[in-house]
PDB file of C-alpha atoms in Angstrom:
ATOM      1  CA  UNK H 158      -2.612  35.090  35.337  1.00 42.00           C
ATOM      2  CA  UNK H 159      -2.779  34.434  31.594  1.00 44.00           C
ATOM      3  CA  UNK H 160      -5.977  32.453  32.073  1.00 43.00           C
ATOM      4  CA  UNK H 161      -7.794  35.258  33.902  1.00 42.00           C
ATOM      5  CA  UNK H 162     -10.572  36.894  31.837  1.00 39.00           C
ATOM      6  CA  UNK H 163      -9.557  40.101  30.118  1.00 41.00           C
ATOM      7  CA  UNK H 164     -11.729  43.180  29.653  1.00 40.00           C
ATOM      8  CA  UNK H 165     -14.193  42.752  26.806  1.00 39.00           C
ATOM      9  CA  UNK H 166     -13.200  44.473  23.580  1.00 45.00           C
ATOM     10  CA  UNK H 167     -15.437  44.504  20.551  1.00 52.00           C
ATOM     11  CA  UNK H 168     -12.689  45.539  18.147  1.00 64.00           C
ATOM     12  CA  UNK H 169      -9.123  44.349  18.644  1.00 67.00           C
ATOM     13  CA  UNK H 170      -5.926  45.182  16.805  1.00 67.00           C
ATOM     14  CA  UNK H 171      -4.732  42.284  14.696  1.00 72.00           C
ATOM     15  CA  UNK H 172      -8.199  40.808  14.055  1.00 81.00           C
ATOM     16  CA  UNK H 173     -10.014  41.531  10.820  1.00 82.00           C
ATOM     17  CA  UNK H 174     -10.148  45.343  10.329  1.00 84.00           C
ATOM     18  CA  UNK H 175      -8.631  46.186  13.709  1.00 80.00           C
ATOM     19  CA  UNK H 176     -10.336  49.064  15.481  1.00 82.00           C
ATOM     20  CA  UNK H 177     -12.474  49.841  12.441  1.00 86.00           C
ATOM     21  CA  UNK H 178     -15.755  48.083  11.608  1.00 87.00           C
ATOM     22  CA  UNK H 179     -15.470  46.329   8.248  1.00 88.00           C
ATOM     23  CA  UNK H 180     -18.991  47.379   7.257  1.00 90.00           C
ATOM     24  CA  UNK H 181     -18.141  51.034   7.873  1.00 88.00           C
ATOM     25  CA  UNK H 182     -14.909  50.694   5.897  1.00 88.00           C
ATOM     26  CA  UNK H 183     -16.877  49.614   2.810  1.00 89.00           C
ATOM     27  CA  UNK H 184     -19.747  51.953   3.574  1.00 89.00           C
ATOM     28  CA  UNK H 185     -22.445  49.258   3.716  1.00 90.00           C
ATOM     29  CA  UNK H 186     -24.855  48.048   6.366  1.00 88.00           C
ATOM     30  CA  UNK H 187     -24.765  44.693   8.169  1.00 88.00           C
ATOM     31  CA  UNK H 188     -27.747  43.562   6.113  1.00 88.00           C
ATOM     32  CA  UNK H 189     -25.946  44.215   2.792  1.00 88.00           C
ATOM     33  CA  UNK H 190     -25.885  41.395   0.263  1.00 89.00           C
ATOM     34  CA  UNK H 191     -22.794  39.956  -1.370  1.00 88.00           C
ATOM     35  CA  UNK H 192     -23.503  41.919  -4.537  1.00 90.00           C
ATOM     36  CA  UNK H 193     -23.702  45.193  -2.638  1.00 90.00           C
ATOM     37  CA  UNK H 194     -20.460  44.423  -0.791  1.00 89.00           C
ATOM     38  CA  UNK H 195     -18.687  43.592  -4.053  1.00 90.00           C
ATOM     39  CA  UNK H 196     -20.025  46.777  -5.696  1.00 90.00           C
ATOM     40  CA  UNK H 197     -18.825  48.932  -2.802  1.00 90.00           C
ATOM     41  CA  UNK H 198     -15.399  47.275  -2.887  1.00 89.00           C
ATOM     42  CA  UNK H 199     -14.949  47.905  -6.621  1.00 89.00           C
ATOM     43  CA  UNK H 200     -15.855  51.555  -6.262  1.00 88.00           C
ATOM     44  CA  UNK H 201     -13.431  52.104  -3.385  1.00 86.00           C
ATOM     45  CA  UNK H 202     -10.697  50.053  -5.097  1.00 84.00           C
ATOM     46  CA  UNK H 203     -10.864  52.257  -8.203  1.00 82.00           C
ATOM     47  CA  UNK H 204     -10.498  55.302  -5.976  1.00 81.00           C
ATOM     48  CA  UNK H 205      -7.719  54.143  -3.646  1.00 78.00           C
ATOM     49  CA  UNK H 206      -5.774  51.589  -5.698  1.00 77.00           C
ATOM     50  CA  UNK H 207      -2.044  52.516  -5.730  1.00 73.00           C
ATOM     51  CA  UNK H 208      -1.859  52.102  -9.520  1.00 72.00           C
ATOM     52  CA  UNK H 209      -4.461  54.833  -9.953  1.00 68.00           C
ATOM     53  CA  UNK H 210      -2.667  57.300  -7.698  1.00 57.00           C
ATOM     54  CA  UNK H 211      -0.645  59.811  -9.731  1.00 55.00           C
ATOM     55  CA  UNK H 212       0.929  62.072  -7.137  1.00 52.00           C
ATOM     56  CA  UNK H 213      -2.148  63.821  -5.791  1.00 52.00           C
ATOM     57  CA  UNK H 214      -3.819  62.907  -2.532  1.00 48.00           C
ATOM     58  CA  UNK H 215      -6.324  60.159  -3.277  1.00 44.00           C
ATOM     59  CA  UNK H 216      -9.959  61.159  -2.881  1.00 46.00           C
ATOM     60  CA  UNK H 217      -9.076  64.748  -2.030  1.00 47.00           C
ATOM     61  CA  UNK H 218      -7.447  63.830   1.259  1.00 47.00           C
ATOM     62  CA  UNK H 219      -4.075  64.947   2.503  1.00 45.00           C
ATOM     63  CA  UNK H 220      -2.489  61.580   3.312  1.00 53.00           C
ATOM     64  CA  UNK H 221      -0.517  61.186   0.094  1.00 65.00           C
ATOM     65  CA  UNK H 222       0.513  57.915  -1.551  1.00 72.00           C
ATOM     66  CA  UNK H 223       1.235  56.132   1.736  1.00 78.00           C
ATOM     67  CA  UNK H 224      -2.164  56.976   3.161  1.00 78.00           C
ATOM     68  CA  UNK H 225      -3.852  55.794  -0.051  1.00 77.00           C
ATOM     69  CA  UNK H 226      -1.923  52.534   0.098  1.00 80.00           C
ATOM     70  CA  UNK H 227      -2.902  51.894   3.726  1.00 83.00           C
ATOM     71  CA  UNK H 228      -6.500  52.792   2.953  1.00 85.00           C
ATOM     72  CA  UNK H 229      -6.555  50.301   0.082  1.00 85.00           C
ATOM     73  CA  UNK H 230      -5.150  47.520   2.310  1.00 87.00           C
ATOM     74  CA  UNK H 231      -7.897  48.203   4.856  1.00 88.00           C
ATOM     75  CA  UNK H 232     -10.548  48.084   2.124  1.00 89.00           C
ATOM     76  CA  UNK H 233      -9.162  44.801   0.780  1.00 89.00           C
ATOM     77  CA  UNK H 234      -9.137  43.314   4.300  1.00 87.00           C
ATOM     78  CA  UNK H 235     -12.735  44.335   4.862  1.00 89.00           C
ATOM     79  CA  UNK H 236     -13.792  42.807   1.550  1.00 89.00           C
ATOM     80  CA  UNK H 237     -11.935  39.538   2.255  1.00 87.00           C
ATOM     81  CA  UNK H 238     -13.696  39.359   5.618  1.00 87.00           C
ATOM     82  CA  UNK H 239     -17.227  39.991   4.349  1.00 88.00           C
ATOM     83  CA  UNK H 240     -17.236  38.195   0.994  1.00 87.00           C
ATOM     84  CA  UNK H 241     -16.979  34.726   2.569  1.00 84.00           C
ATOM     85  CA  UNK H 242     -20.102  33.527   4.369  1.00 87.00           C
ATOM     86  CA  UNK H 243     -18.293  31.611   7.135  1.00 86.00           C
ATOM     87  CA  UNK H 244     -15.826  34.414   7.855  1.00 86.00           C
ATOM     88  CA  UNK H 245     -18.660  36.939   7.856  1.00 88.00           C
ATOM     89  CA  UNK H 246     -20.578  34.834  10.409  1.00 88.00           C
ATOM     90  CA  UNK H 247     -17.532  34.754  12.688  1.00 85.00           C
ATOM     91  CA  UNK H 248     -17.097  38.506  12.326  1.00 86.00           C
ATOM     92  CA  UNK H 249     -20.774  39.222  13.081  1.00 87.00           C
ATOM     93  CA  UNK H 250     -20.546  36.962  16.112  1.00 86.00           C
ATOM     94  CA  UNK H 251     -17.522  38.936  17.328  1.00 86.00           C
ATOM     95  CA  UNK H 252     -19.458  42.193  16.983  1.00 85.00           C
ATOM     96  CA  UNK H 253     -22.403  40.747  18.926  1.00 84.00           C
ATOM     97  CA  UNK H 254     -20.318  38.940  21.589  1.00 83.00           C
ATOM     98  CA  UNK H 255     -17.199  41.030  22.243  1.00 80.00           C
ATOM     99  CA  UNK H 256     -16.614  39.367  25.627  1.00 79.00           C
ATOM    100  CA  UNK H 257     -15.544  36.027  24.066  1.00 79.00           C
ATOM    101  CA  UNK H 258     -12.034  37.240  23.472  1.00 74.00           C
ATOM    102  CA  UNK H 259     -10.175  33.951  23.087  1.00 78.00           C
ATOM    103  CA  UNK H 260     -12.843  32.396  20.856  1.00 81.00           C
ATOM    104  CA  UNK H 261     -12.483  35.229  18.352  1.00 78.00           C
ATOM    105  CA  UNK H 262      -8.700  34.769  18.248  1.00 77.00           C
ATOM    106  CA  UNK H 263      -9.056  31.033  17.726  1.00 79.00           C
ATOM    107  CA  UNK H 264     -11.548  31.276  14.866  1.00 77.00           C
ATOM    108  CA  UNK H 265      -9.647  34.063  13.137  1.00 77.00           C
ATOM    109  CA  UNK H 266      -6.242  32.349  13.104  1.00 77.00           C
ATOM    110  CA  UNK H 267      -7.653  28.853  12.508  1.00 76.00           C
ATOM    111  CA  UNK H 268      -9.240  30.085   9.276  1.00 75.00           C
ATOM    112  CA  UNK H 269      -6.280  32.200   8.290  1.00 73.00           C
ATOM    113  CA  UNK H 270      -3.658  29.512   8.878  1.00 71.00           C
ATOM    114  CA  UNK H 271      -5.739  26.628   7.543  1.00 68.00           C
ATOM    115  CA  UNK H 272      -4.177  24.944   4.480  1.00 67.00           C
ATOM    116  CA  UNK H 273      -5.629  26.023   1.159  1.00 67.00           C
ATOM    117  CA  UNK H 274      -5.513  22.462  -0.196  1.00 68.00           C
ATOM    118  CA  UNK H 275      -7.470  19.621   1.368  1.00 72.00           C
ATOM    119  CA  UNK H 276      -5.183  17.596   3.629  1.00 77.00           C
ATOM    120  CA  UNK H 277      -6.776  14.372   2.388  1.00 84.00           C
ATOM    121  CA  UNK H 278      -5.694  15.173  -1.162  1.00 87.00           C
ATOM    122  CA  UNK H 279      -2.141  15.867   0.003  1.00 86.00           C
ATOM    123  CA  UNK H 280      -2.018  12.552   1.884  1.00 89.00           C
ATOM    124  CA  UNK H 281      -3.446  10.658  -1.104  1.00 90.00           C
ATOM    125  CA  UNK H 282      -0.934  12.176  -3.528  1.00 91.00           C
ATOM    126  CA  UNK H 283       1.939  11.464  -1.124  1.00 92.00           C
ATOM    127  CA  UNK H 284       0.895   7.840  -0.653  1.00 91.00           C
ATOM    128  CA  UNK H 285       0.534   7.369  -4.428  1.00 92.00           C
ATOM    129  CA  UNK H 286       3.972   8.874  -5.064  1.00 93.00           C
ATOM    130  CA  UNK H 287       5.574   6.641  -2.431  1.00 93.00           C
ATOM    131  CA  UNK H 288       3.779   3.596  -3.862  1.00 91.00           C
ATOM    132  CA  UNK H 289       4.980   4.305  -7.414  1.00 91.00           C
ATOM    133  CA  UNK H 290       8.558   4.813  -6.232  1.00 92.00           C
ATOM    134  CA  UNK H 291       8.332   1.666  -4.116  1.00 89.00           C
ATOM    135  CA  UNK H 292       7.011  -0.433  -6.999  1.00 89.00           C
ATOM    136  CA  UNK H 293       9.667   0.634  -9.518  1.00 90.00           C
ATOM    137  CA  UNK H 294      12.396   0.318  -6.877  1.00 89.00           C
ATOM    138  CA  UNK H 295      11.365  -3.290  -6.270  1.00 87.00           C
ATOM    139  CA  UNK H 296      11.418  -3.994  -9.994  1.00 87.00           C
ATOM    140  CA  UNK H 297      14.915  -2.535 -10.202  1.00 89.00           C
ATOM    141  CA  UNK H 298      16.099  -4.767  -7.333  1.00 86.00           C
ATOM    142  CA  UNK H 299      14.485  -7.799  -8.944  1.00 85.00           C
ATOM    143  CA  UNK H 300      16.186  -7.122 -12.296  1.00 86.00           C
ATOM    144  CA  UNK H 301      19.526  -6.663 -10.529  1.00 87.00           C
ATOM    145  CA  UNK H 302      19.083 -10.064  -8.882  1.00 84.00           C
ATOM    146  CA  UNK H 303      18.284 -11.684 -12.256  1.00 85.00           C
ATOM    147  CA  UNK H 304      21.309 -10.042 -13.886  1.00 86.00           C
ATOM    148  CA  UNK H 305      23.527 -11.298 -11.064  1.00 85.00           C
ATOM    149  CA  UNK H 306      22.176 -14.857 -11.234  1.00 82.00           C
ATOM    150  CA  UNK H 307      22.798 -14.857 -14.994  1.00 83.00           C
ATOM    151  CA  UNK H 308      26.521 -14.408 -14.258  1.00 85.00           C
ATOM    152  CA  UNK H 309      26.713 -17.248 -11.687  1.00 83.00           C
ATOM    153  CA  UNK H 310      28.107 -20.317 -13.518  1.00 84.00           C
ATOM    154  CA  UNK H 311      25.854 -22.762 -11.658  1.00 81.00           C
ATOM    155  CA  UNK H 312      22.604 -21.122 -12.755  1.00 81.00           C
ATOM    156  CA  UNK H 313      23.873 -20.008 -16.154  1.00 83.00           C
ATOM    157  CA  UNK H 314      24.891 -23.532 -17.171  1.00 85.00           C
ATOM    158  CA  UNK H 315      21.531 -24.950 -16.062  1.00 84.00           C
ATOM    159  CA  UNK H 316      19.605 -22.217 -17.893  1.00 83.00           C
ATOM    160  CA  UNK H 317      21.683 -22.727 -21.056  1.00 84.00           C
ATOM    161  CA  UNK H 318      21.037 -26.475 -20.962  1.00 84.00           C
ATOM    162  CA  UNK H 319      17.281 -25.949 -20.579  1.00 83.00           C
ATOM    163  CA  UNK H 320      17.316 -23.455 -23.465  1.00 81.00           C
ATOM    164  CA  UNK H 321      19.109 -25.992 -25.702  1.00 82.00           C
ATOM    165  CA  UNK H 322      16.634 -28.732 -24.780  1.00 82.00           C
ATOM    166  CA  UNK H 323      13.727 -26.467 -25.661  1.00 78.00           C
ATOM    167  CA  UNK H 324      15.401 -25.425 -28.919  1.00 76.00           C
ATOM    168  CA  UNK H 325      15.474 -21.747 -28.030  1.00 73.00           C
ATOM    169  CA  UNK H 326      19.149 -21.169 -28.734  1.00 70.00           C
ATOM    170  CA  UNK H 327      19.020 -22.780 -32.173  1.00 62.00           C
ATOM    171  CA  UNK H 328      16.431 -20.258 -33.339  1.00 56.00           C
ATOM    172  CA  UNK H 329      18.839 -17.405 -32.801  1.00 50.00           C
ATOM    173  CA  UNK H 330      21.264 -18.715 -35.443  1.00 52.00           C
ATOM    174  CA  UNK H 331      19.478 -18.037 -38.701  1.00 55.00           C
ATOM    175  CA  UNK H 332      20.933 -17.952 -42.183  1.00 55.00           C
ATOM    176  CA  UNK H 333      20.255 -16.112 -45.385  1.00 52.00           C
ATOM    177  CA  UNK H 334      18.551 -12.756 -45.430  1.00 52.00           C
ATOM    178  CA  UNK H 335      17.510 -13.062 -41.802  1.00 59.00           C
ATOM    179  CA  UNK H 336      21.058 -13.522 -40.652  1.00 65.00           C
ATOM    180  CA  UNK H 337      22.022 -11.194 -37.799  1.00 67.00           C
ATOM    181  CA  UNK H 338      25.274 -10.023 -36.291  1.00 74.00           C
ATOM    182  CA  UNK H 339      27.003 -11.872 -33.482  1.00 77.00           C
ATOM    183  CA  UNK H 340      26.218  -9.020 -31.101  1.00 80.00           C
ATOM    184  CA  UNK H 341      22.474  -9.294 -31.771  1.00 78.00           C
ATOM    185  CA  UNK H 342      22.573 -13.086 -31.362  1.00 78.00           C
ATOM    186  CA  UNK H 343      24.480 -12.742 -28.089  1.00 81.00           C
ATOM    187  CA  UNK H 344      21.969 -10.224 -26.725  1.00 83.00           C
ATOM    188  CA  UNK H 345      19.036 -12.453 -27.645  1.00 82.00           C
ATOM    189  CA  UNK H 346      20.664 -15.499 -26.049  1.00 82.00           C
ATOM    190  CA  UNK H 347      21.275 -13.457 -22.901  1.00 84.00           C
ATOM    191  CA  UNK H 348      17.595 -12.481 -22.735  1.00 85.00           C
ATOM    192  CA  UNK H 349      16.561 -16.132 -23.202  1.00 84.00           C
ATOM    193  CA  UNK H 350      18.820 -17.231 -20.338  1.00 83.00           C
ATOM    194  CA  UNK H 351      17.433 -14.488 -18.089  1.00 85.00           C
ATOM    195  CA  UNK H 352      13.843 -15.453 -18.917  1.00 85.00           C
ATOM    196  CA  UNK H 353      14.561 -19.088 -18.004  1.00 83.00           C
ATOM    197  CA  UNK H 354      16.136 -17.994 -14.718  1.00 82.00           C
ATOM    198  CA  UNK H 355      13.039 -15.878 -13.956  1.00 81.00           C
ATOM    199  CA  UNK H 356      10.732 -18.826 -14.582  1.00 80.00           C
ATOM    200  CA  UNK H 357      12.796 -21.554 -12.905  1.00 76.00           C
ATOM    201  CA  UNK H 358      14.195 -19.790  -9.832  1.00 71.00           C
ATOM    202  CA  UNK H 359      11.921 -18.590  -7.050  1.00 67.00           C
ATOM    203  CA  UNK H 360      13.668 -15.542  -5.618  1.00 69.00           C
ATOM    204  CA  UNK H 361      12.575 -14.694  -2.092  1.00 65.00           C
ATOM    205  CA  UNK H 362      13.339 -11.953   0.380  1.00 61.00           C
ATOM    206  CA  UNK H 363      14.152  -8.383  -0.574  1.00 64.00           C
ATOM    207  CA  UNK H 364      14.891  -9.295  -4.210  1.00 71.00           C
ATOM    208  CA  UNK H 365      11.708 -11.231  -4.918  1.00 75.00           C
ATOM    209  CA  UNK H 366       9.447 -10.378  -7.824  1.00 79.00           C
ATOM    210  CA  UNK H 367       7.350  -7.347  -6.862  1.00 80.00           C
ATOM    211  CA  UNK H 368       3.614  -7.713  -6.409  1.00 82.00           C
ATOM    212  CA  UNK H 369       1.241  -4.807  -6.757  1.00 83.00           C
ATOM    213  CA  UNK H 370      -0.618  -5.820  -3.603  1.00 82.00           C
ATOM    214  CA  UNK H 371       2.550  -5.308  -1.532  1.00 82.00           C
ATOM    215  CA  UNK H 372       2.895  -1.587  -2.215  1.00 87.00           C
ATOM    216  CA  UNK H 373       1.878   0.967   0.388  1.00 88.00           C
ATOM    217  CA  UNK H 374      -1.343   2.125  -1.312  1.00 89.00           C
ATOM    218  CA  UNK H 375      -2.853  -1.359  -1.499  1.00 89.00           C
ATOM    219  CA  UNK H 376      -1.631  -2.189   1.992  1.00 89.00           C
ATOM    220  CA  UNK H 377      -3.564   0.799   3.343  1.00 91.00           C
ATOM    221  CA  UNK H 378      -6.685  -0.038   1.321  1.00 90.00           C
ATOM    222  CA  UNK H 379      -6.571  -3.686   2.370  1.00 89.00           C
ATOM    223  CA  UNK H 380      -5.708  -2.963   6.016  1.00 91.00           C
ATOM    224  CA  UNK H 381      -9.309  -3.561   7.268  1.00 93.00           C
ATOM    225  CA  UNK H 382      -9.413  -6.883   5.404  1.00 92.00           C
ATOM    226  CA  UNK H 383      -6.074  -7.984   6.849  1.00 90.00           C
ATOM    227  CA  UNK H 384      -7.178  -6.936  10.338  1.00 93.00           C
ATOM    228  CA  UNK H 385     -10.406  -8.941  10.133  1.00 94.00           C
ATOM    229  CA  UNK H 386      -8.501 -11.878   8.676  1.00 93.00           C
ATOM    230  CA  UNK H 387      -6.009 -11.785  11.557  1.00 92.00           C
ATOM    231  CA  UNK H 388      -8.780 -11.622  14.166  1.00 94.00           C
ATOM    232  CA  UNK H 389     -10.541 -14.629  12.613  1.00 95.00           C
ATOM    233  CA  UNK H 390      -7.265 -16.538  12.394  1.00 92.00           C
ATOM    234  CA  UNK H 391      -6.422 -15.702  16.020  1.00 92.00           C
ATOM    235  CA  UNK H 392      -9.809 -16.879  17.252  1.00 94.00           C
ATOM    236  CA  UNK H 393      -9.390 -20.099  15.249  1.00 92.00           C
ATOM    237  CA  UNK H 394      -5.926 -20.629  16.777  1.00 91.00           C
ATOM    238  CA  UNK H 395      -7.200 -20.186  20.330  1.00 91.00           C
ATOM    239  CA  UNK H 396     -10.165 -22.469  19.717  1.00 91.00           C
ATOM    240  CA  UNK H 397      -8.178 -25.282  18.064  1.00 90.00           C
ATOM    241  CA  UNK H 398      -4.946 -25.349  20.040  1.00 88.00           C
ATOM    242  CA  UNK H 399      -5.810 -23.709  23.382  1.00 88.00           C
ATOM    243  CA  UNK H 400      -9.355 -24.834  24.046  1.00 90.00           C
ATOM    244  CA  UNK H 401      -9.527 -28.157  22.194  1.00 89.00           C
ATOM    245  CA  UNK H 402      -5.818 -28.986  22.629  1.00 86.00           C
ATOM    246  CA  UNK H 403      -5.279 -30.102  19.031  1.00 89.00           C
ATOM    247  CA  UNK H 404      -1.710 -30.966  17.975  1.00 89.00           C
ATOM    248  CA  UNK H 405       0.212 -28.513  15.832  1.00 90.00           C
ATOM    249  CA  UNK H 406       0.605 -29.134  12.116  1.00 90.00           C
ATOM    250  CA  UNK H 407       3.729 -28.397  10.086  1.00 90.00           C
ATOM    251  CA  UNK H 408       2.626 -24.864   9.197  1.00 90.00           C
ATOM    252  CA  UNK H 409       1.725 -24.089  12.786  1.00 90.00           C
ATOM    253  CA  UNK H 410       5.065 -25.422  14.030  1.00 91.00           C
ATOM    254  CA  UNK H 411       6.983 -23.299  11.518  1.00 91.00           C
ATOM    255  CA  UNK H 412       4.932 -20.254  12.527  1.00 91.00           C
ATOM    256  CA  UNK H 413       5.843 -20.710  16.196  1.00 92.00           C
ATOM    257  CA  UNK H 414       9.508 -21.191  15.308  1.00 91.00           C
ATOM    258  CA  UNK H 415       9.493 -18.045  13.155  1.00 90.00           C
ATOM    259  CA  UNK H 416       7.907 -16.090  15.986  1.00 91.00           C
ATOM    260  CA  UNK H 417      10.572 -17.307  18.430  1.00 91.00           C
ATOM    261  CA  UNK H 418      13.295 -16.266  15.981  1.00 89.00           C
ATOM    262  CA  UNK H 419      11.654 -12.854  15.507  1.00 88.00           C
ATOM    263  CA  UNK H 420      11.858 -13.130  11.735  1.00 86.00           C
ATOM    264  CA  UNK H 421       9.454 -11.721   9.160  1.00 82.00           C
ATOM    265  CA  UNK H 422       7.645 -13.980   6.738  1.00 80.00           C
ATOM    266  CA  UNK H 423       9.895 -13.015   3.832  1.00 74.00           C
ATOM    267  CA  UNK H 424      13.042 -13.598   5.914  1.00 78.00           C
ATOM    268  CA  UNK H 425      11.835 -17.005   7.025  1.00 83.00           C
ATOM    269  CA  UNK H 426      10.828 -17.974   3.482  1.00 79.00           C
ATOM    270  CA  UNK H 427      14.322 -17.129   2.241  1.00 74.00           C
ATOM    271  CA  UNK H 428      15.818 -19.896   4.429  1.00 81.00           C
ATOM    272  CA  UNK H 429      16.775 -23.167   2.773  1.00 82.00           C
ATOM    273  CA  UNK H 430      14.449 -26.153   3.065  1.00 85.00           C
ATOM    274  CA  UNK H 431      17.027 -28.224   4.910  1.00 87.00           C
ATOM    275  CA  UNK H 432      17.241 -25.524   7.593  1.00 89.00           C
ATOM    276  CA  UNK H 433      13.489 -25.695   8.153  1.00 89.00           C
ATOM    277  CA  UNK H 434      13.687 -29.479   8.300  1.00 91.00           C
ATOM    278  CA  UNK H 435      16.372 -29.156  10.955  1.00 90.00           C
ATOM    279  CA  UNK H 436      14.115 -26.878  12.953  1.00 90.00           C
ATOM    280  CA  UNK H 437      11.332 -29.450  12.803  1.00 90.00           C
ATOM    281  CA  UNK H 438      13.616 -32.353  13.679  1.00 91.00           C
ATOM    282  CA  UNK H 439      14.861 -30.545  16.757  1.00 90.00           C
ATOM    283  CA  UNK H 440      11.285 -29.594  17.725  1.00 90.00           C
ATOM    284  CA  UNK H 441      12.090 -25.927  18.092  1.00 90.00           C
ATOM    285  CA  UNK H 442       8.409 -25.024  18.445  1.00 91.00           C
ATOM    286  CA  UNK H 443       8.873 -26.122  22.054  1.00 91.00           C
ATOM    287  CA  UNK H 444      10.239 -23.197  24.027  1.00 91.00           C
ATOM    288  CA  UNK H 445      12.824 -25.197  25.977  1.00 92.00           C
ATOM    289  CA  UNK H 446      14.256 -26.770  22.814  1.00 91.00           C
ATOM    290  CA  UNK H 447      14.497 -23.381  21.156  1.00 92.00           C
ATOM    291  CA  UNK H 448      16.377 -21.900  24.111  1.00 92.00           C
ATOM    292  CA  UNK H 449      18.919 -24.756  23.914  1.00 92.00           C
ATOM    293  CA  UNK H 450      19.260 -24.213  20.146  1.00 91.00           C
ATOM    294  CA  UNK H 451      19.725 -20.463  20.656  1.00 91.00           C
ATOM    295  CA  UNK H 452      22.531 -20.989  23.177  1.00 91.00           C
ATOM    296  CA  UNK H 453      24.236 -23.428  20.815  1.00 90.00           C
ATOM    297  CA  UNK H 454      24.106 -20.904  17.995  1.00 89.00           C
ATOM    298  CA  UNK H 455      25.544 -18.202  20.223  1.00 89.00           C
ATOM    299  CA  UNK H 456      28.404 -20.463  21.318  1.00 89.00           C
ATOM    300  CA  UNK H 457      29.117 -21.457  17.729  1.00 87.00           C
ATOM    301  CA  UNK H 458      29.155 -17.804  16.694  1.00 84.00           C
ATOM    302  CA  UNK H 459      31.625 -16.989  19.466  1.00 83.00           C
ATOM    303  CA  UNK H 460      33.928 -19.822  18.317  1.00 82.00           C
ATOM    304  CA  UNK H 461      33.819 -18.614  14.718  1.00 81.00           C
ATOM    305  CA  UNK H 462      34.627 -15.074  15.787  1.00 78.00           C
ATOM    306  CA  UNK H 463      37.469 -16.325  17.991  1.00 76.00           C
ATOM    307  CA  UNK H 464      38.987 -18.209  15.041  1.00 78.00           C
ATOM    308  CA  UNK H 465      38.406 -15.424  12.540  1.00 76.00           C
ATOM    309  CA  UNK H 466      41.704 -13.632  11.721  1.00 78.00           C
ATOM    310  CA  UNK H 467      39.937 -10.298  11.287  1.00 77.00           C
ATOM    311  CA  UNK H 468      38.333 -10.601  14.713  1.00 71.00           C
ATOM    312  CA  UNK H 469      41.727 -11.479  16.208  1.00 71.00           C
ATOM    313  CA  UNK H 470      43.283  -8.390  14.632  1.00 74.00           C
ATOM    314  CA  UNK H 471      40.455  -6.258  15.977  1.00 71.00           C
ATOM    315  CA  UNK H 472      40.880  -7.586  19.510  1.00 69.00           C
ATOM    316  CA  UNK H 473      44.636  -7.056  19.269  1.00 72.00           C
ATOM    317  CA  UNK H 474      44.086  -3.483  18.143  1.00 68.00           C
ATOM    318  CA  UNK H 475      41.568  -2.851  20.937  1.00 65.00           C
ATOM    319  CA  UNK H 476      44.073  -4.173  23.459  1.00 67.00           C
ATOM    320  CA  UNK H 477      47.131  -2.279  22.205  1.00 68.00           C
ATOM    321  CA  UNK H 478      45.900   0.846  20.432  1.00 61.00           C
ATOM    322  CA  UNK H 479      42.149   0.983  21.009  1.00 56.00           C
ATOM    323  CA  UNK H 480      40.126   3.555  22.978  1.00 55.00           C
ATOM    324  CA  UNK H 481      41.582   4.584  26.306  1.00 51.00           C
ATOM    325  CA  UNK H 482      45.213   4.801  25.163  1.00 50.00           C
ATOM    326  CA  UNK H 483      47.123   7.956  24.274  1.00 47.00           C
ATOM    327  CA  UNK H 484      50.125   7.314  22.032  1.00 50.00           C
ATOM    328  CA  UNK H 485      52.519   9.472  20.079  1.00 50.00           C
ATOM    329  CA  UNK H 486      53.083   8.197  16.553  1.00 52.00           C
ATOM    330  CA  UNK H 487      56.520   8.872  15.113  1.00 54.00           C
ATOM    331  CA  UNK H 488      56.390  10.181  11.549  1.00 47.00           C
TER     332      UNK H 488
END
């Protein structure tokens, strides 16, 4: 029933000037120019503006302050409708085609509820803000990792030995006028050790050194390039290993293993080299070998959990006092 055509109405309450014609409200013709419309609006606004009303009926009428206020709102609505070329075209079309009821509603509310700011600008600003936050957050994580590694004796001793061999620590102990306090020397030595750790240790995973090409903004800009690169690589893979039957290389084998393990590139890179060598020795790029390896890992994990005291306490609690039991605890 809602989809049935309604009776045609040229002027509808809630659209533009309601039952009044906007041209008649301003006292101009449909052929009036923008300058004439603006001139008529200014004249009527000076007459009916609430700030100019001083207790007498505006324009000699008998409606009082409330009538003057409503009249001014109608005048302002008419001017807002006719001053914009696109809105004026929609309004003229409504006057000429009153039978297209739903079209008039759609155009009116689509223009009225449309955002004032371009959506593309909002998206661009949002992406830039997220990218900046992402970049500085990664730098913060990277610095936290460096500060932690500087406290680990294994890495600290190695970094201190390298600094002594390069003569960096001896420069901090100066004499004479350039002599500094112990606190300043300690801070400088700490920075030297951290710099050596940054240069000598390749941190991977979530704490790796941030790269500007990894932030969201560059990922979006480079998405077409990455897509084309993936398509070319996929076609090369099918041609070499499916059609021609070429044997896998080391990189290809590791890629297949990583895909079986459902690990990201950064997660797989964070594994130790001896683990990757074990994967290659056991030929885990073959599906059957990987399934055997997966079952072994699951069994080993179950044994570790069975021998773990915390897991034993948890099972004991689940058996005696876990869900499904109602007990009264004596205070």
